[in-house]
Amino acid sequence: MISLVLIPLFCLCHFYKVEAFKTYVALDFSLPDKEDFEKYKVGNLRKYKVFYFNGEKSKELRQLKELRVFARNMIEKYDTINGAKIRFGSKTDYDTFISVINIMSEEKMPTWALFSDNLYALANSKPKSTKRHSFVCGTNAYSVKRTLQMQEENRKKELDIFQASFFKQQWILFLAYFILVLLNIFALVKFNKNQNYNQK
């Protein structure tokens, strides 16, 4: 019976050790070639505010906050005059580089590109408003309810996919646990039979 308690604990420890429950995500990232960069004159396209990162952690944390605020303001104001030019020095570490890309992603910067040691971030102009005559079927409450239902369905699908892939990867451990349970039950029954036989 001890193994019935300990084996699941060992399995859970193993799962955490091999990071079986870890969720991986990815960022979209591509590099423009030199011809495109020169063709669209990205370097001279805007009046750039320069953010320079070169390995000084206290400065970098402050500049990352400033960059986030600056990027958010550019997007909210549809600023097509200013831009952000992020320069990476020789001492810039990987965490800072990823933090800058995270800011671009999280703030939904419409246009940003890395060229050489510089990352350029540009906001879009305000979209032209076109009058549309639209017909909405249902009430706002219904629309919100339907949106929540769709989000829940998507979440359940993602969970099902994750569970299926998890069981495919770790099936041998579940099989081993099942066999140990059967062996324990068999041993207990046999032990009880022997005890009853000896008492007679």
C-alpha positions as a Markdown table, in Angstrom:
| # | Residue | x | y | z |
|---|---|---|---|---|
| 1 | Met | 0.0 | 0.0 | 0.0 |
| 2 | Ile | 3.0 | 2.3 | 0.6 |
| 3 | Ser | 3.8 | 2.1 | -3.1 |
| 4 | Leu | 0.3 | 3.2 | -4.0 |
| 5 | Val | 1.0 | 6.4 | -2.2 |
| 6 | Leu | 4.6 | 7.0 | -3.0 |
| 7 | Ile | 4.6 | 6.1 | -6.7 |
| 8 | Pro | 2.2 | 8.9 | -7.7 |
| 9 | Leu | 4.3 | 11.3 | -5.7 |
| 10 | Phe | 7.4 | 10.1 | -7.5 |
| 11 | Cys | 5.6 | 10.5 | -10.8 |
| 12 | Leu | 4.5 | 14.0 | -10.0 |
| 13 | Cys | 8.1 | 14.9 | -9.0 |
| 14 | His | 9.3 | 13.4 | -12.3 |
| 15 | Phe | 6.8 | 15.4 | -14.2 |
| 16 | Tyr | 7.9 | 18.6 | -12.6 |
| 17 | Lys | 11.6 | 17.7 | -13.1 |
| 18 | Val | 11.1 | 17.2 | -16.8 |
| 19 | Glu | 8.9 | 20.3 | -16.9 |
| 20 | Ala | 5.9 | 18.3 | -18.4 |
| 21 | Phe | 3.5 | 20.9 | -17.2 |
| 22 | Lys | 5.4 | 23.8 | -18.7 |
| 23 | Thr | 3.6 | 25.9 | -21.4 |
| 24 | Tyr | 5.7 | 27.1 | -24.2 |
| 25 | Val | 4.9 | 30.3 | -26.2 |
| 26 | Ala | 6.5 | 32.0 | -29.2 |
| 27 | Leu | 6.9 | 35.5 | -30.6 |
| 28 | Asp | 6.6 | 36.3 | -34.3 |
| 29 | Phe | 10.0 | 37.6 | -35.4 |
| 30 | Ser | 11.5 | 38.2 | -38.8 |
| 31 | Leu | 14.5 | 40.1 | -40.1 |
| 32 | Pro | 14.3 | 42.4 | -43.1 |
| 33 | Asp | 17.0 | 42.4 | -45.7 |
| 34 | Lys | 19.3 | 45.4 | -46.4 |
| 35 | Glu | 17.6 | 46.1 | -49.7 |
| 36 | Asp | 14.1 | 46.5 | -48.2 |
| 37 | Phe | 15.5 | 48.6 | -45.4 |
| 38 | Glu | 17.2 | 51.0 | -47.8 |
| 39 | Lys | 14.3 | 51.0 | -50.3 |
| 40 | Tyr | 11.8 | 52.2 | -47.8 |
| 41 | Lys | 14.3 | 54.5 | -46.1 |
| 42 | Val | 13.3 | 53.3 | -42.6 |
| 43 | Gly | 16.3 | 55.0 | -41.0 |
| 44 | Asn | 15.1 | 58.5 | -42.1 |
| 45 | Leu | 11.3 | 57.8 | -42.2 |
| 46 | Arg | 10.6 | 59.4 | -38.7 |
| 47 | Lys | 12.0 | 61.6 | -36.1 |
| 48 | Tyr | 13.3 | 58.9 | -33.8 |
| 49 | Lys | 13.7 | 58.9 | -30.0 |
| 50 | Val | 16.7 | 56.8 | -29.3 |
| 51 | Phe | 16.7 | 54.2 | -26.5 |
| 52 | Tyr | 20.3 | 52.8 | -26.0 |
| 53 | Phe | 20.8 | 49.5 | -24.1 |
| 54 | Asn | 24.4 | 48.6 | -23.3 |
| 55 | Gly | 24.4 | 46.3 | -20.2 |
| 56 | Glu | 23.8 | 48.7 | -17.3 |
| 57 | Lys | 20.8 | 47.0 | -15.6 |
| 58 | Ser | 19.5 | 50.0 | -13.5 |
| 59 | Lys | 19.5 | 52.2 | -16.6 |
| 60 | Glu | 18.0 | 49.5 | -18.8 |
| 61 | Leu | 15.0 | 48.9 | -16.4 |
| 62 | Arg | 14.2 | 52.6 | -16.4 |
| 63 | Gln | 14.6 | 52.8 | -20.2 |
| 64 | Leu | 12.4 | 49.8 | -20.7 |
| 65 | Lys | 9.6 | 51.5 | -18.8 |
| 66 | Glu | 10.1 | 54.7 | -20.8 |
| 67 | Leu | 10.0 | 52.7 | -24.0 |
| 68 | Arg | 6.7 | 51.0 | -23.1 |
| 69 | Val | 5.1 | 54.4 | -22.3 |
| 70 | Phe | 6.5 | 56.0 | -25.5 |
| 71 | Ala | 5.3 | 53.1 | -27.6 |
| 72 | Arg | 1.8 | 53.2 | -26.0 |
| 73 | Asn | 1.6 | 56.9 | -26.6 |
| 74 | Met | 2.6 | 56.6 | -30.3 |
| 75 | Ile | 0.0 | 54.0 | -30.9 |
| 76 | Glu | -2.8 | 55.8 | -29.0 |
| 77 | Lys | -2.1 | 59.1 | -30.7 |
| 78 | Tyr | -1.5 | 57.6 | -34.2 |
| 79 | Asp | 1.8 | 59.4 | -34.2 |
| 80 | Thr | 3.3 | 59.3 | -37.7 |
| 81 | Ile | 5.9 | 62.0 | -37.0 |
| 82 | Asn | 7.9 | 60.3 | -34.2 |
| 83 | Gly | 9.3 | 56.8 | -33.9 |
| 84 | Ala | 11.4 | 54.7 | -31.5 |
| 85 | Lys | 14.9 | 53.7 | -32.4 |
| 86 | Ile | 16.2 | 51.0 | -30.0 |
| 87 | Arg | 20.0 | 50.6 | -30.2 |
| 88 | Phe | 21.7 | 47.5 | -28.8 |
| 89 | Gly | 25.3 | 47.8 | -27.6 |
| 90 | Ser | 27.9 | 45.0 | -27.5 |
| 91 | Lys | 27.1 | 44.4 | -23.7 |
| 92 | Thr | 23.3 | 44.1 | -24.1 |
| 93 | Asp | 22.2 | 40.8 | -22.7 |
| 94 | Tyr | 19.6 | 38.5 | -24.1 |
| 95 | Asp | 16.9 | 39.3 | -21.4 |
| 96 | Thr | 16.9 | 43.0 | -22.4 |
| 97 | Phe | 16.6 | 42.1 | -26.1 |
| 98 | Ile | 13.6 | 39.8 | -25.3 |
| 99 | Ser | 12.1 | 42.4 | -23.1 |
| 100 | Val | 12.1 | 45.0 | -25.9 |
| 101 | Ile | 10.5 | 42.5 | -28.3 |
| 102 | Asn | 7.9 | 41.7 | -25.6 |
| 103 | Ile | 7.1 | 45.4 | -25.4 |
| 104 | Met | 6.5 | 45.5 | -29.1 |
| 105 | Ser | 4.3 | 42.5 | -29.0 |
| 106 | Glu | 2.3 | 43.5 | -25.8 |
| 107 | Glu | 1.7 | 47.1 | -26.9 |
| 108 | Lys | 0.7 | 45.8 | -30.4 |
| 109 | Met | 3.2 | 48.0 | -32.2 |
| 110 | Pro | 1.9 | 47.8 | -35.8 |
| 111 | Thr | 5.3 | 48.2 | -37.5 |
| 112 | Trp | 8.7 | 47.3 | -36.1 |
| 113 | Ala | 11.8 | 45.9 | -37.6 |
| 114 | Leu | 15.3 | 44.9 | -36.5 |
| 115 | Phe | 18.2 | 45.9 | -38.8 |
| 116 | Ser | 21.8 | 45.5 | -37.8 |
| 117 | Asp | 22.0 | 46.6 | -34.1 |
| 118 | Asn | 18.9 | 48.8 | -34.2 |
| 119 | Leu | 15.2 | 48.1 | -33.8 |
| 120 | Tyr | 12.9 | 50.7 | -35.4 |
| 121 | Ala | 9.3 | 51.0 | -34.1 |
| 122 | Leu | 6.6 | 53.0 | -36.1 |
| 123 | Ala | 3.0 | 53.7 | -35.4 |
| 124 | Asn | 0.3 | 53.8 | -38.1 |
| 125 | Ser | -1.8 | 56.8 | -39.1 |
| 126 | Lys | -5.4 | 57.1 | -37.9 |
| 127 | Pro | -7.7 | 55.0 | -40.1 |
| 128 | Lys | -10.1 | 56.9 | -42.3 |
| 129 | Ser | -13.6 | 56.6 | -40.9 |
| 130 | Thr | -16.1 | 55.2 | -43.4 |
| 131 | Lys | -19.8 | 55.3 | -42.7 |
| 132 | Arg | -21.2 | 51.9 | -42.6 |
| 133 | His | -24.8 | 50.9 | -42.1 |
| 134 | Ser | -24.6 | 47.7 | -40.1 |
| 135 | Phe | -27.3 | 45.5 | -38.7 |
| 136 | Val | -26.7 | 43.7 | -35.4 |
| 137 | Cys | -28.8 | 40.7 | -34.7 |
| 138 | Gly | -29.4 | 40.4 | -31.0 |
| 139 | Thr | -28.6 | 42.6 | -28.0 |
| 140 | Asn | -25.2 | 43.6 | -26.5 |
| 141 | Ala | -25.8 | 41.2 | -23.7 |
| 142 | Tyr | -26.3 | 38.3 | -26.2 |
| 143 | Ser | -23.1 | 39.3 | -28.0 |
| 144 | Val | -21.1 | 39.4 | -24.8 |
| 145 | Lys | -22.6 | 36.0 | -23.8 |
| 146 | Arg | -21.8 | 34.5 | -27.2 |
| 147 | Thr | -18.2 | 35.8 | -27.1 |
| 148 | Leu | -17.7 | 34.3 | -23.6 |
| 149 | Gln | -19.1 | 31.0 | -24.8 |
| 150 | Met | -16.7 | 30.9 | -27.8 |
| 151 | Gln | -13.7 | 31.7 | -25.5 |
| 152 | Glu | -14.7 | 28.9 | -23.2 |
| 153 | Glu | -15.1 | 26.5 | -26.1 |
| 154 | Asn | -11.6 | 27.5 | -27.4 |
| 155 | Arg | -10.1 | 27.0 | -23.9 |
| 156 | Lys | -11.6 | 23.5 | -23.6 |
| 157 | Lys | -10.3 | 22.6 | -27.1 |
| 158 | Glu | -6.8 | 23.8 | -26.2 |
| 159 | Leu | -7.0 | 21.9 | -22.9 |
| 160 | Asp | -8.0 | 18.7 | -24.7 |
| 161 | Ile | -5.2 | 19.0 | -27.1 |
| 162 | Phe | -2.7 | 19.6 | -24.3 |
| 163 | Gln | -4.0 | 16.6 | -22.3 |
| 164 | Ala | -3.8 | 14.3 | -25.3 |
| 165 | Ser | -0.2 | 15.3 | -26.1 |
| 166 | Phe | 0.7 | 15.0 | -22.4 |
| 167 | Phe | -0.7 | 11.4 | -22.2 |
| 168 | Lys | 1.1 | 10.5 | -25.5 |
| 169 | Gln | 4.4 | 11.7 | -24.0 |
| 170 | Gln | 4.0 | 10.2 | -20.6 |
| 171 | Trp | 2.1 | 7.0 | -21.3 |
| 172 | Ile | 4.8 | 4.6 | -20.0 |
| 173 | Leu | 4.6 | 6.1 | -16.5 |
| 174 | Phe | 0.8 | 5.7 | -16.3 |
| 175 | Leu | 1.2 | 2.1 | -17.6 |
| 176 | Ala | 3.9 | 1.4 | -14.9 |
| 177 | Tyr | 1.7 | 2.9 | -12.2 |
| 178 | Phe | -1.3 | 0.7 | -13.3 |
| 179 | Ile | 0.8 | -2.4 | -13.3 |
| 180 | Leu | 2.1 | -1.6 | -9.8 |
| 181 | Val | -1.5 | -1.1 | -8.5 |
| 182 | Leu | -2.4 | -4.5 | -10.0 |
| 183 | Leu | 0.7 | -6.2 | -8.4 |
| 184 | Asn | -0.2 | -4.6 | -5.0 |
| 185 | Ile | -3.8 | -5.8 | -5.2 |
| 186 | Phe | -2.6 | -9.3 | -6.2 |
| 187 | Ala | 0.0 | -9.4 | -3.3 |
| 188 | Leu | -2.6 | -8.3 | -0.8 |
| 189 | Val | -5.1 | -10.9 | -1.8 |
| 190 | Lys | -2.4 | -13.6 | -1.8 |
| 191 | Phe | -1.1 | -12.4 | 1.6 |
| 192 | Asn | -4.7 | -12.6 | 3.1 |
| 193 | Lys | -5.2 | -16.1 | 1.7 |
| 194 | Asn | -2.0 | -17.3 | 3.2 |
| 195 | Gln | -2.9 | -15.8 | 6.6 |
| 196 | Asn | -6.4 | -17.4 | 6.5 |
| 197 | Tyr | -4.8 | -20.7 | 5.5 |
| 198 | Asn | -2.3 | -20.6 | 8.4 |
| 199 | Gln | -5.0 | -19.7 | 10.9 |
| 200 | Lys | -7.0 | -22.8 | 9.9 |
